[in-house]
Coordinates of C-alpha atoms in Angstrom, one line a residue:
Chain A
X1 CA 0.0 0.0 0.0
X2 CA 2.5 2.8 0.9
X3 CA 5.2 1.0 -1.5
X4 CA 2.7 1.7 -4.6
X5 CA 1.6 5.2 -3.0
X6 CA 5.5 5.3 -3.2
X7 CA 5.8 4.3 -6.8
X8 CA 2.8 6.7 -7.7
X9 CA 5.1 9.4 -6.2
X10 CA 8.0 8.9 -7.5
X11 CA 6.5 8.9 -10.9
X12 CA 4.9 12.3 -10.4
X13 CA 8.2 13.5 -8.9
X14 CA 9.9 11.8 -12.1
X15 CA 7.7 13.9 -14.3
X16 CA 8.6 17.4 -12.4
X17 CA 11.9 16.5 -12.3
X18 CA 12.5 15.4 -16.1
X19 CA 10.4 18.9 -17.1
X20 CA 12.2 21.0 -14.7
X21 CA 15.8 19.8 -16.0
X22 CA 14.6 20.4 -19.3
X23 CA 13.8 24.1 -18.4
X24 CA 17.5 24.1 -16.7
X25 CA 18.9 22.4 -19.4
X26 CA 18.0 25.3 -22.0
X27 CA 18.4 27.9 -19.5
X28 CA 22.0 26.7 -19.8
X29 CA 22.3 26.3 -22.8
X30 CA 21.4 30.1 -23.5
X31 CA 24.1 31.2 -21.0
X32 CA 26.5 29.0 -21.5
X33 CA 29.3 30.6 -23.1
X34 CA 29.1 33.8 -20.7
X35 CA 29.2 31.7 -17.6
X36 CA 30.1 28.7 -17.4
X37 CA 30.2 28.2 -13.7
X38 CA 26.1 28.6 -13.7
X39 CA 26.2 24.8 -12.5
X40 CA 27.6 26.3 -9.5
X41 CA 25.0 27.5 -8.5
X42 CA 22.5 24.6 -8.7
X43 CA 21.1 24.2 -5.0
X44 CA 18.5 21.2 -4.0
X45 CA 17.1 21.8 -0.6
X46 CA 13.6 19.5 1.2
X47 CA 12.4 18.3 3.8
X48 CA 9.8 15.5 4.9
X49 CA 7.9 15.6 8.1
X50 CA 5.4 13.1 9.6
X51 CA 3.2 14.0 12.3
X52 CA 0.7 11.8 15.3
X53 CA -2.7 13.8 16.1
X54 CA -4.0 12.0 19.2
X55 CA -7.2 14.1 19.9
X56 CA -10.5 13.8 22.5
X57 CA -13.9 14.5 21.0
X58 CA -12.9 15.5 17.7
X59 CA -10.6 14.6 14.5
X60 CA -8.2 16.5 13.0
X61 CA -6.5 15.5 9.9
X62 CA -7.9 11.7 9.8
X63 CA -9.6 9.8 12.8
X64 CA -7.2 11.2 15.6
X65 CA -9.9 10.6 17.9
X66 CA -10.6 7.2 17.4
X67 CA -7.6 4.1 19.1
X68 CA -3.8 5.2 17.9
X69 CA -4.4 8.7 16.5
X70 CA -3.8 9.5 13.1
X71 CA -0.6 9.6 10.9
X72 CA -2.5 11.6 8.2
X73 CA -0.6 14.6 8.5
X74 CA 2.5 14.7 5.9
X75 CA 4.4 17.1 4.3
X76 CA 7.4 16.3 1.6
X77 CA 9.1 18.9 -0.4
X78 CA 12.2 19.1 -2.8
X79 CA 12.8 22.1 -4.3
X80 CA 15.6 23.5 -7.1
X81 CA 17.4 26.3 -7.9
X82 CA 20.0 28.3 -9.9
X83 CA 21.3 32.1 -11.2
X84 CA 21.7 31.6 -14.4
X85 CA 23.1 35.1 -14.4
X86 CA 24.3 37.9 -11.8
X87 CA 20.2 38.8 -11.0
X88 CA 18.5 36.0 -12.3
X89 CA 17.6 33.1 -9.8
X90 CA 15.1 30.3 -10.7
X91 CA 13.5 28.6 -8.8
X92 CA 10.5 25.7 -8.2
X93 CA 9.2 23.3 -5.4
X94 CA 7.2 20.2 -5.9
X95 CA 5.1 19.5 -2.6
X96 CA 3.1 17.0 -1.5
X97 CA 0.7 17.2 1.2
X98 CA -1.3 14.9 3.3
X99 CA -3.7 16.5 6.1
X100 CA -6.3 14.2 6.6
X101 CA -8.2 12.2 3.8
X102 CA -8.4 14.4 1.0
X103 CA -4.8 13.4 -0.8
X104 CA -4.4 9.8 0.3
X105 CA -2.0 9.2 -2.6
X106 CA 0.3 11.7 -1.6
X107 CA -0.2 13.7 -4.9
X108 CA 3.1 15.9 -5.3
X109 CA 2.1 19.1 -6.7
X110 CA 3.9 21.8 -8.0
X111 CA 4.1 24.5 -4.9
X112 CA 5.8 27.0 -6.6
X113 CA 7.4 27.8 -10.0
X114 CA 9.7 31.5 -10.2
X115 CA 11.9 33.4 -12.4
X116 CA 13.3 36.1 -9.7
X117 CA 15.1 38.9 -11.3
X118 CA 16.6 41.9 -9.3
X119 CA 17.1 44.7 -11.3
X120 CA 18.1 47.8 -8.2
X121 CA 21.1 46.1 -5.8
X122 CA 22.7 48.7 -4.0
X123 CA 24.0 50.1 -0.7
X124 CA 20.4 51.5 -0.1
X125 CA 17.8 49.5 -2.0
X126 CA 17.2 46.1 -3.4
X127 CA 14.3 46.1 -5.8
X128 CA 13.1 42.9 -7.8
X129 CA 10.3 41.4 -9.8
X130 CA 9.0 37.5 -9.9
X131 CA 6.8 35.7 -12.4
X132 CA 5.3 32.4 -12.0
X133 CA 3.3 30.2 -9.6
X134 CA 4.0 32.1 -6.6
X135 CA 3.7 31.8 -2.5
X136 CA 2.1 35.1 -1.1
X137 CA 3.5 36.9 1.2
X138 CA 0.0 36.8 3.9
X139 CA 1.2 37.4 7.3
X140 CA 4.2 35.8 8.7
X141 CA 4.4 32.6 8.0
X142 CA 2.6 31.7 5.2
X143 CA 5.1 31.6 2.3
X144 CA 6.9 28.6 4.1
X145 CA 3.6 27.6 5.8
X146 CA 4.4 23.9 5.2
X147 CA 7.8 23.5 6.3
X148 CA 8.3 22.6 10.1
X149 CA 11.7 24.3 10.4
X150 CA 9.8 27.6 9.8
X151 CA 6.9 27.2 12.2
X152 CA 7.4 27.8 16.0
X153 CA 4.6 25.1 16.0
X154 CA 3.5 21.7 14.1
X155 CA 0.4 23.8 13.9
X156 CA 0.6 27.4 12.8
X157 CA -2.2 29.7 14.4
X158 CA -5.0 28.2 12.7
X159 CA -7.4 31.1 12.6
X160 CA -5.4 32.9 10.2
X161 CA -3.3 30.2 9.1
X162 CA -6.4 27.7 8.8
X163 CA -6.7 24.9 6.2
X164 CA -10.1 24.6 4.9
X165 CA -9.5 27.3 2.3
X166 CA -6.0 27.4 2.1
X167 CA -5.6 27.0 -1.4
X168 CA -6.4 30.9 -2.6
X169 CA -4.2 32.6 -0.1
X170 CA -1.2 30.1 -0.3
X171 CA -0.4 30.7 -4.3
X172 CA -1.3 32.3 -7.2
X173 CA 0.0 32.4 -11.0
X174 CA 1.0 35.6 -12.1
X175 CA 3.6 38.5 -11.3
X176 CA 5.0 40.4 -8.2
X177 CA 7.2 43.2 -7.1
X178 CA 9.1 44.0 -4.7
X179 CA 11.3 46.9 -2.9
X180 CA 13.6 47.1 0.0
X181 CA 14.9 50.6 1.5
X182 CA 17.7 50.5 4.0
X183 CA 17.4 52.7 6.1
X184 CA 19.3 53.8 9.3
X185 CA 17.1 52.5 11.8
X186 CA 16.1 49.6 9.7
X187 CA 15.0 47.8 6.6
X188 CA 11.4 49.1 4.7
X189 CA 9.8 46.1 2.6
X190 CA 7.4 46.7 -0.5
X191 CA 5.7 43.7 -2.6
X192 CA 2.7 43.5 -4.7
X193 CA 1.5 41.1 -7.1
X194 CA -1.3 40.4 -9.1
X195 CA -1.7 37.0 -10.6
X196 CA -4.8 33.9 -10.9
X197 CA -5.8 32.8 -7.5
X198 CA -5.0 28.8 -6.4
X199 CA -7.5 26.5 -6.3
X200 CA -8.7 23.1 -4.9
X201 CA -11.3 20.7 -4.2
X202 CA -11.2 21.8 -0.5
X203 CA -12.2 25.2 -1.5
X204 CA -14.8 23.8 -3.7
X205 CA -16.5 21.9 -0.8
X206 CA -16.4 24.8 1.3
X207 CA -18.0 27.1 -1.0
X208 CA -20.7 24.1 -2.3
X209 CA -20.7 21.2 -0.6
X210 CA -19.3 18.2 -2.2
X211 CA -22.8 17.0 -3.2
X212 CA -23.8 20.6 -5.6
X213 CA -22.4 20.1 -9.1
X214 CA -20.7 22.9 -9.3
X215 CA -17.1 24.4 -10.4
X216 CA -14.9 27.0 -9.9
X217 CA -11.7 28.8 -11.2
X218 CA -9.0 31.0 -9.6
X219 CA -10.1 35.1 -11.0
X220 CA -7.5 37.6 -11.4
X221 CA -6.4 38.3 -7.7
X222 CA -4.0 40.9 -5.3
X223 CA -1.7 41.5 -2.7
X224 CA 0.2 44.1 -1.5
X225 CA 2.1 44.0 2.0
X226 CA 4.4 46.3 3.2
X227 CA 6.5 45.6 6.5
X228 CA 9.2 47.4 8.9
X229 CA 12.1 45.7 10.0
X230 CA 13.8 47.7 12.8
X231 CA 17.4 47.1 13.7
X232 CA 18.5 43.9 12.6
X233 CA 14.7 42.5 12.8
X234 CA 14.2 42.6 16.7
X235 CA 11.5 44.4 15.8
X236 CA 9.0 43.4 12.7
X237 CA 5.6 45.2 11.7
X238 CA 3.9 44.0 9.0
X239 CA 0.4 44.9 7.5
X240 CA -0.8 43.0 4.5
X241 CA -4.2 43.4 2.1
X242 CA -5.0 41.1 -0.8
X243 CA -8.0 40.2 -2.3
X244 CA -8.2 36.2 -3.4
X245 CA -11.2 36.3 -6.1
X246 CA -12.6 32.6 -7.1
X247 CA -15.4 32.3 -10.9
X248 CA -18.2 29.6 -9.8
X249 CA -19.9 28.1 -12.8
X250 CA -23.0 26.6 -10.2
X251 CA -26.9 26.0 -11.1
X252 CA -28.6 28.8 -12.0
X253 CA -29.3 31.9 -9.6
X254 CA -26.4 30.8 -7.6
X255 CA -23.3 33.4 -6.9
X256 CA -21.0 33.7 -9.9
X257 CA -17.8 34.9 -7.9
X258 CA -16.6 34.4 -4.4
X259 CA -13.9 36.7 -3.0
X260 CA -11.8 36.8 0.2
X261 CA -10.4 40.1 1.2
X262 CA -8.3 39.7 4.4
X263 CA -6.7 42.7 5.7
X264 CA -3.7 41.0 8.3
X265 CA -1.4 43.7 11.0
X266 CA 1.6 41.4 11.9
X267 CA 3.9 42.5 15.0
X268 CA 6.5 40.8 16.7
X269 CA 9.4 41.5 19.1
X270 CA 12.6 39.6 18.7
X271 CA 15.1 39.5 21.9
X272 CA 16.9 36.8 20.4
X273 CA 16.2 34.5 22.6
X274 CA 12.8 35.0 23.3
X275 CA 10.2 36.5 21.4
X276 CA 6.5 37.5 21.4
X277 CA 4.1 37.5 17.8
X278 CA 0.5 38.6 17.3
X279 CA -1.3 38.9 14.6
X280 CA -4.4 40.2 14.1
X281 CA -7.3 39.9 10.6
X282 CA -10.3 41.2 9.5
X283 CA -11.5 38.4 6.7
X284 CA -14.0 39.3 4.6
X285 CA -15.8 37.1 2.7
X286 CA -18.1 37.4 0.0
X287 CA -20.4 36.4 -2.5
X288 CA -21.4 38.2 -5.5
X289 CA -24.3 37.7 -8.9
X290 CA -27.0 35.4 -8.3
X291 CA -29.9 36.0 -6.4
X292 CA -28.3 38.0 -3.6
X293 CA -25.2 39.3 -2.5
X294 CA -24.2 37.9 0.7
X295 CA -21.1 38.6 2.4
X296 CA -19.7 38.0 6.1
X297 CA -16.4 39.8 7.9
X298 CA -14.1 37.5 10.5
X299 CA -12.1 38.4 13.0
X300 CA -8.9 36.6 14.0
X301 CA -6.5 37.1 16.4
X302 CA -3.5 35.3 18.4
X303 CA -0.6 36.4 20.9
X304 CA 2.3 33.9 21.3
X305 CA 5.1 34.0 23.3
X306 CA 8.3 31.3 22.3
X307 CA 11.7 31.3 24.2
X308 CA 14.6 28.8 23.3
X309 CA 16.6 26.9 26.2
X310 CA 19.7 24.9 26.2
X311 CA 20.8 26.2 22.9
X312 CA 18.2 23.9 21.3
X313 CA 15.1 24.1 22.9
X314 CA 11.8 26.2 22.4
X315 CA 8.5 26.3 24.2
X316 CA 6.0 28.1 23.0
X317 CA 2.6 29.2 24.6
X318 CA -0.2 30.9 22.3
X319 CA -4.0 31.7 22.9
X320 CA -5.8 32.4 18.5
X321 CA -8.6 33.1 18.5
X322 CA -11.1 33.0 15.4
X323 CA -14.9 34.6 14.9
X324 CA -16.5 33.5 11.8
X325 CA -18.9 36.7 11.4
X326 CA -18.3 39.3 13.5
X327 CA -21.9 40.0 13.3
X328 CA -22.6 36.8 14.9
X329 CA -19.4 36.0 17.3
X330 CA -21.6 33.4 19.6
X331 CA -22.9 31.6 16.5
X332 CA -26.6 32.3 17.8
X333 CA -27.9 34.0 15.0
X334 CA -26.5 30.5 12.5
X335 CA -28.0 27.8 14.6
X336 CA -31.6 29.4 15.5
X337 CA -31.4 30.2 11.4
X338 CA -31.1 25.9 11.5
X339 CA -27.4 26.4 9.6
X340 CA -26.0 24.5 12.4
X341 CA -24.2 24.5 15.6
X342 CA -23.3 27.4 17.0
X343 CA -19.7 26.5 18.3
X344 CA -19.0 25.5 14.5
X345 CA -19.1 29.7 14.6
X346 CA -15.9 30.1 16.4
X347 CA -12.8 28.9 17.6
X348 CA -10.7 29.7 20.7
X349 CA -7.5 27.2 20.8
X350 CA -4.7 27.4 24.2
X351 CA -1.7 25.9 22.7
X352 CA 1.5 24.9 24.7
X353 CA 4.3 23.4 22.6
X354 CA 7.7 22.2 22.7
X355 CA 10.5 21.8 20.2
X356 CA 14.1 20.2 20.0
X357 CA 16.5 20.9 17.6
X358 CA 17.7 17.5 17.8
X359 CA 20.6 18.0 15.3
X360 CA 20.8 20.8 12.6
X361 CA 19.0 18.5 10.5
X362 CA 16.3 17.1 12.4
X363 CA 13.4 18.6 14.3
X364 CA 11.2 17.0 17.1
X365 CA 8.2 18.7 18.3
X366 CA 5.2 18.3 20.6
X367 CA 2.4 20.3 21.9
X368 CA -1.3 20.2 23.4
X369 CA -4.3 21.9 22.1
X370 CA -6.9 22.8 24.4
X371 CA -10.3 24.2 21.9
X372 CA -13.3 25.7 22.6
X373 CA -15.1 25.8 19.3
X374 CA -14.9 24.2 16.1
X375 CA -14.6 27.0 14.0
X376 CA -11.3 25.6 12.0
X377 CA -11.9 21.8 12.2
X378 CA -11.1 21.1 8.2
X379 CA -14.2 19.4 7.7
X380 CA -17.3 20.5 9.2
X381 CA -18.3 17.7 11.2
X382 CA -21.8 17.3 11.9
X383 CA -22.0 15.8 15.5
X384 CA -18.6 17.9 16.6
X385 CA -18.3 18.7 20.4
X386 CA -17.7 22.0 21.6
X387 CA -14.4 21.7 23.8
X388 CA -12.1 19.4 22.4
X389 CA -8.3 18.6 23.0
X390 CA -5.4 17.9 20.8
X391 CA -1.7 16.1 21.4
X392 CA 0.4 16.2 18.2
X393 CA 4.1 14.7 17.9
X394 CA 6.2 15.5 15.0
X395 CA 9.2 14.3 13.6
X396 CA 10.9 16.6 10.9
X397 CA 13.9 16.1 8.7
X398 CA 15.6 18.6 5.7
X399 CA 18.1 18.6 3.8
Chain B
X1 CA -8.6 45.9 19.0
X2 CA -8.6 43.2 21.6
X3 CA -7.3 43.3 25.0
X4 CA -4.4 41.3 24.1
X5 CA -3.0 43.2 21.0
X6 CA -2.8 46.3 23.5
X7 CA -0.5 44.4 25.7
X8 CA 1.7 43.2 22.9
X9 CA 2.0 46.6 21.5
X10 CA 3.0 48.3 24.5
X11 CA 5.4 45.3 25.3
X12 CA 6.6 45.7 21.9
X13 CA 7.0 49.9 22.9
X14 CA 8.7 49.4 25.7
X15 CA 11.2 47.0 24.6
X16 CA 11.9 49.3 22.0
X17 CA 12.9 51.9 24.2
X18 CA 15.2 50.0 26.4
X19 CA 16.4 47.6 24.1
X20 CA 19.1 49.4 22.0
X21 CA 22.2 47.5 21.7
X22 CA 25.9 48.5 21.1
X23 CA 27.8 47.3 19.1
X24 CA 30.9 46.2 20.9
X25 CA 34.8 46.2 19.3
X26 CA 34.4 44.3 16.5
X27 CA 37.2 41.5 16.5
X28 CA 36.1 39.8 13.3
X29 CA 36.0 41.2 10.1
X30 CA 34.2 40.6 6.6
X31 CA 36.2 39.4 3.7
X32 CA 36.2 39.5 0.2
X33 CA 37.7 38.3 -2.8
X34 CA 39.9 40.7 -4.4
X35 CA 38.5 41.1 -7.0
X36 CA 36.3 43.3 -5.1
X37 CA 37.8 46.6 -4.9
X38 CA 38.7 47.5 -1.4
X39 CA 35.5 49.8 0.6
X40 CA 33.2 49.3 2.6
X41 CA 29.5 48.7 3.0
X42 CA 26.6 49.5 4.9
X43 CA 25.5 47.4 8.0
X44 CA 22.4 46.9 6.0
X45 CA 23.4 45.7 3.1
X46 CA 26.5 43.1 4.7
X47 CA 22.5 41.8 6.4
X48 CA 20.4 41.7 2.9
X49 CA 23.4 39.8 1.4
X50 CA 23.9 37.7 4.7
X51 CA 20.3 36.8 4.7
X52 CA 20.5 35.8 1.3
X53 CA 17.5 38.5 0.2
X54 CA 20.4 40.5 -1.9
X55 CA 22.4 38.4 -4.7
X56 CA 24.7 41.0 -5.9
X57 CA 27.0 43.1 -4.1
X58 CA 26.9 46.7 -5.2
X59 CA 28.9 46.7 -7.8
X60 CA 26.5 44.0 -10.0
X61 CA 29.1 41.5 -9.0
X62 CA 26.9 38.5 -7.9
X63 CA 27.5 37.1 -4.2
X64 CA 28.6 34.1 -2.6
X65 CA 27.9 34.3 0.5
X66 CA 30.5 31.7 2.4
X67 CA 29.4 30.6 6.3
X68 CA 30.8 28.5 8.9
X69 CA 28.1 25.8 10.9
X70 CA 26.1 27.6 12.8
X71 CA 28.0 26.8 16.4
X72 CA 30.9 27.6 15.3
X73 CA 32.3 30.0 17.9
X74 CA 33.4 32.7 15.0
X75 CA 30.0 32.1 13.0
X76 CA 28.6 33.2 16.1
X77 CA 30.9 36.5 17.4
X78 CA 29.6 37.3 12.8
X79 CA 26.4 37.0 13.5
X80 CA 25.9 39.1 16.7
X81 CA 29.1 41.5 16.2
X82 CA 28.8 42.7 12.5
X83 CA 24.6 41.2 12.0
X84 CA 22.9 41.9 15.0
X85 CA 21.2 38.7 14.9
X86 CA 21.8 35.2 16.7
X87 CA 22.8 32.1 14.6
X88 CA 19.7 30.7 15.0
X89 CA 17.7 33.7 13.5
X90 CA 19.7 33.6 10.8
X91 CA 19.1 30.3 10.1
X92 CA 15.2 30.9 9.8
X93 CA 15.7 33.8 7.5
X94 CA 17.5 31.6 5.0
X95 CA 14.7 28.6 5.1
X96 CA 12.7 31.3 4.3
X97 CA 14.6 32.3 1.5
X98 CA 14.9 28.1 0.7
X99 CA 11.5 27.1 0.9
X100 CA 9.9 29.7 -0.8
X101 CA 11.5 30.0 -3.6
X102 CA 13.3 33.7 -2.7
X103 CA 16.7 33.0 -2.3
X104 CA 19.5 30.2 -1.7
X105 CA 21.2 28.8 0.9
X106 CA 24.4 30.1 1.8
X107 CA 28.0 28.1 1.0
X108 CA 28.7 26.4 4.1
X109 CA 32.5 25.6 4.8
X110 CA 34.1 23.6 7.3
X111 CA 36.9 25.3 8.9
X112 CA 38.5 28.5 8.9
X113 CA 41.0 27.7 6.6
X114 CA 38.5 26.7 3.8
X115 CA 36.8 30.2 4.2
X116 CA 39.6 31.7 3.7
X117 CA 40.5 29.7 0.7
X118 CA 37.0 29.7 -0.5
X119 CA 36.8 33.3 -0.4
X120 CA 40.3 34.0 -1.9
X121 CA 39.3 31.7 -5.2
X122 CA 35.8 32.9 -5.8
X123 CA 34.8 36.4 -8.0
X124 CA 32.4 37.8 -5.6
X125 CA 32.9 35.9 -2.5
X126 CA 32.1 37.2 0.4
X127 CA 32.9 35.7 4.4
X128 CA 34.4 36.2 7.4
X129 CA 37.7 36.0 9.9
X130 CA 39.5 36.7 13.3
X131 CA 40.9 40.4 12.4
X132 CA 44.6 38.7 12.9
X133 CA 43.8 36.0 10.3
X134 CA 43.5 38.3 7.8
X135 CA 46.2 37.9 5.0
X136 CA 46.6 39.4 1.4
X137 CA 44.6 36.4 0.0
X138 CA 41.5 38.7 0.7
X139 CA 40.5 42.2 0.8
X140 CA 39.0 43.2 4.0
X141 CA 35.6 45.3 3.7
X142 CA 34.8 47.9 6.4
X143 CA 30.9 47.9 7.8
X144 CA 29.5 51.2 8.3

């Protein structure tokens, strides 16, 4: 079983691989004579983590509540990359993703695809433009969202970070640029980008149901973020708007376009050794044509605090918070409408975690999840219990 | 705005105020290859290259950033004396760079001597040693 999910890998991964050298290949070819150390600069960097979700009530990513938890939380990734010239990097990731049923073949997909050219590179400013399949730069962690090395957690804040519709704020195809000032007090960071939103079937079964024939195709899309790095980063302030736009080809008098508009204010204090993060977002959510236009605004919001120990070390303690409509924080209004439970509405989640840099190469984490609400369970889960718990264990490793 | 994001804020505030650090003597110095005139650079700039969001230095030349493992006792005295940041930070800004497609890693070398070598033999290389290792294999570059 996991020796043919294997083989069914490693023949998608074949395929990347074979059209990516290709691209290389010609790249090379082109530049060749100039410089002929390119192959230099040929990096392959990835990483593969495997996670345990042992949960009370409710399941998360597979049937973590039922006897031995669930394994169905796994992330692989091998990426490549080169300069072909002085300002010229390319670059592309092949990722596949497990987090509970829905890719039970361990589909690799291609996570992101970039030419990167740097045309300003001096004392004061760096200035750049990327085309391509993109990751957006939402909040902190999102570009690098599924590699463990990069999360203070094996679960990022899942009210802004959540999974259900991950898809249309993770990547889009199109084009971005970007600025940085150096200043004296610190660095200033530009970057906007406009390009067709990502997709999935996830998003689809949000927006429909799985049962409403119905289907849908990333619009043209934005983002803009500008952030404030003072000092050497001990300080970072980021605020970021997009606006993730999704076509819906449904029965007739249904919505023709959904859109998500998330406005996100990052902050977080670095002492080095110890540092605090909160982020705070306004999602809006809407739907537009059809019969009537129906939209609703969340709210979500976290504060963590993370300190590293013995050189290797980190605990990490966080309270996130997410409101579905902040019209409706309780979820009264939605269950006396008969739409459901009201703690489906909202989510609060205590989380105390652990990591251990084992070596530079390998990353073990823990950490307990203590949720009132099921506001960010990825499926909606009809007879869900309000307060629910959560132990995960995760092994990591990169290369 | 919550409760909570007033607290962080005025945390954040007040750490600012108190939290300015000096930068001590500086005992270790960047390199480069000499091919790289002799000059110096901003503190800001030695951090976008560094962090692996810069590729070329300011002269178009593109970089190659050369680093010792990350506990290496000199690696460290780079990162806090000339960077401002702690090995470990450092370290997260590059995975960053890795795993989303922004930037590479940097070269990592094994010992002092293969820095300096490394350095001495590669057009745009850029690294770092003890100020009385310095020899005429490598230009030194001041950070303002």
């Amino acid at each position: 079983m996991i020796a043919s999910a294997f083989y069914r890998w490693s023949n998608h991964v074949c395929r990347y691989v074979h059209g990516a050298a290709l691209g290389i290949g010609a790249l090379i070819a082109g530049t060749a004579p100039a410089h002929a150390d390119v192959l230099d600069t040929v990096q392959v960097h990835g990483f593969l983590s495997q996670a345990l979700i042992v949960s009370r009530h409710n399941d998360f990513f597979g049937p973590s509540s039922q006897d031995g938890g669930s394994l169905q939380y796994t992330e692989v990734g091998v990426n490549a990359s080169m300069r072909p010239t002085n300002n010229l990097l390319v670059s592309a990731q092949v990722l596949s993703r497990r987090a509970g049923d829905d890719n039970s073949h361990y589909e690799p997909k291609l996570d992101y695809g970039l030419l990167d050219y740097q045309f300003i590179t001096g004392n004061k400013r760096v200035a750049g433009v990327q085309i391509g399949k993109l990751k957006q730069p939402f909040g902190i962690y999102n570009q690098t969202r599924d590699v463990a090395f990069t999360r203070p957690s094996i679960l990022l804040p899942q009210s802004i970070y959540f999974d259900r519709t991950r898809a249309p704020a993770l990547s889009s195809e199109g084009i971005s640029v970007y600025e940085e000032e150096h200043l004296h007090s610190g660095i200033l960071h530009f970057q906007a980008g406009v390009g067709k939103a990502n997709t999935d079937r996830n998003v689809k079964e949000t927006i429909w149901g799985s049962r409403v024939p119905a289907s849908i195709d990333g619009a043209l899309s934005s983002i803009g973020q500008v952030a404030y790095e003072h000092g050497s980063g001990g300080i970072v302030a980021a605020l970021t708007v997009a606006e993730a736009n999704i076509d819906i080809d449904g029965p007739p008098g249904a919505p023709d376009r959904y859109s998500f508009q998330p406005i996100i204010m990052s902050l977080q204090y670095n002492h080095g050794y110890w540092s605090i993060t909160g982020e705070y977002a306004l999602r809006r959510q809407s739907f537009e044509g059809g019969a009537s236009d129906q939209s609703i605004t969340g709210e979500s919001w976290y504060l963590q605090y993370s300190q590293r120990f013995l050189e290797d070390w980190q605990w990490l303690l966080r309270y996130d918070s997410l409101v579905n409509d902040r019209a409706d924080p309780k979820g009264k209004k939605f269950e006396s409408d008969g739409r459901g439970v009201d703690h489906s509405q909202f989510a609060k989640d205590w989380t105390l975690g652990l990591q251990w840099n084992a070596t530079s190469d390998l990353l073990l984490s823990t950490e307990y999840h203590h949720v009132d609400g099921t506001g960010w369970l990825p499926r909606n889960q009809d007879e869900s219990d309000r307060y629910w718990d959560m132990l995960l264990f995760q092994a990591s490793w990169r290369f | 705005m919550p409760k909570g994001m007033m607290v962080l804020v005025s945390l954040a505030m007040l750490l600012l105020l108190s939290g300015q650090s000096a930068y001590a003597q500086e005992s270790v110095v960047l390199i480069a290859n000499p091919s790289t005139p002799p000059g110096s650079m901003t503190r800001e700039t030695v951090r976008a290259i560094f962090a692996m969001r810069q590729r070329t230095l300011p002269n178009g030349e593109a970089a190659h950033v050369f680093v010792l493992p990350d506990k290496h006792p000199l690696h460290e005295r780079f990162t806090k004396e000339i960077l401002g940041v702690y090995p470990h930070q450092l370290r997260l800004s590059w995975d960053r760079m890795v795993f989303s497609g922004t930037g590479q890693a940097p070269n990592e070398v094994g010992s002092v001597e293969e820095m300096r070598q490394r350095v001495a033999s590669t057009p745009g290389g850029l690294g770092y040693l003890d100020k009385g290792a310095v020899d005429d294999s490598v230009s030194v570059l001041s950070v303002e």
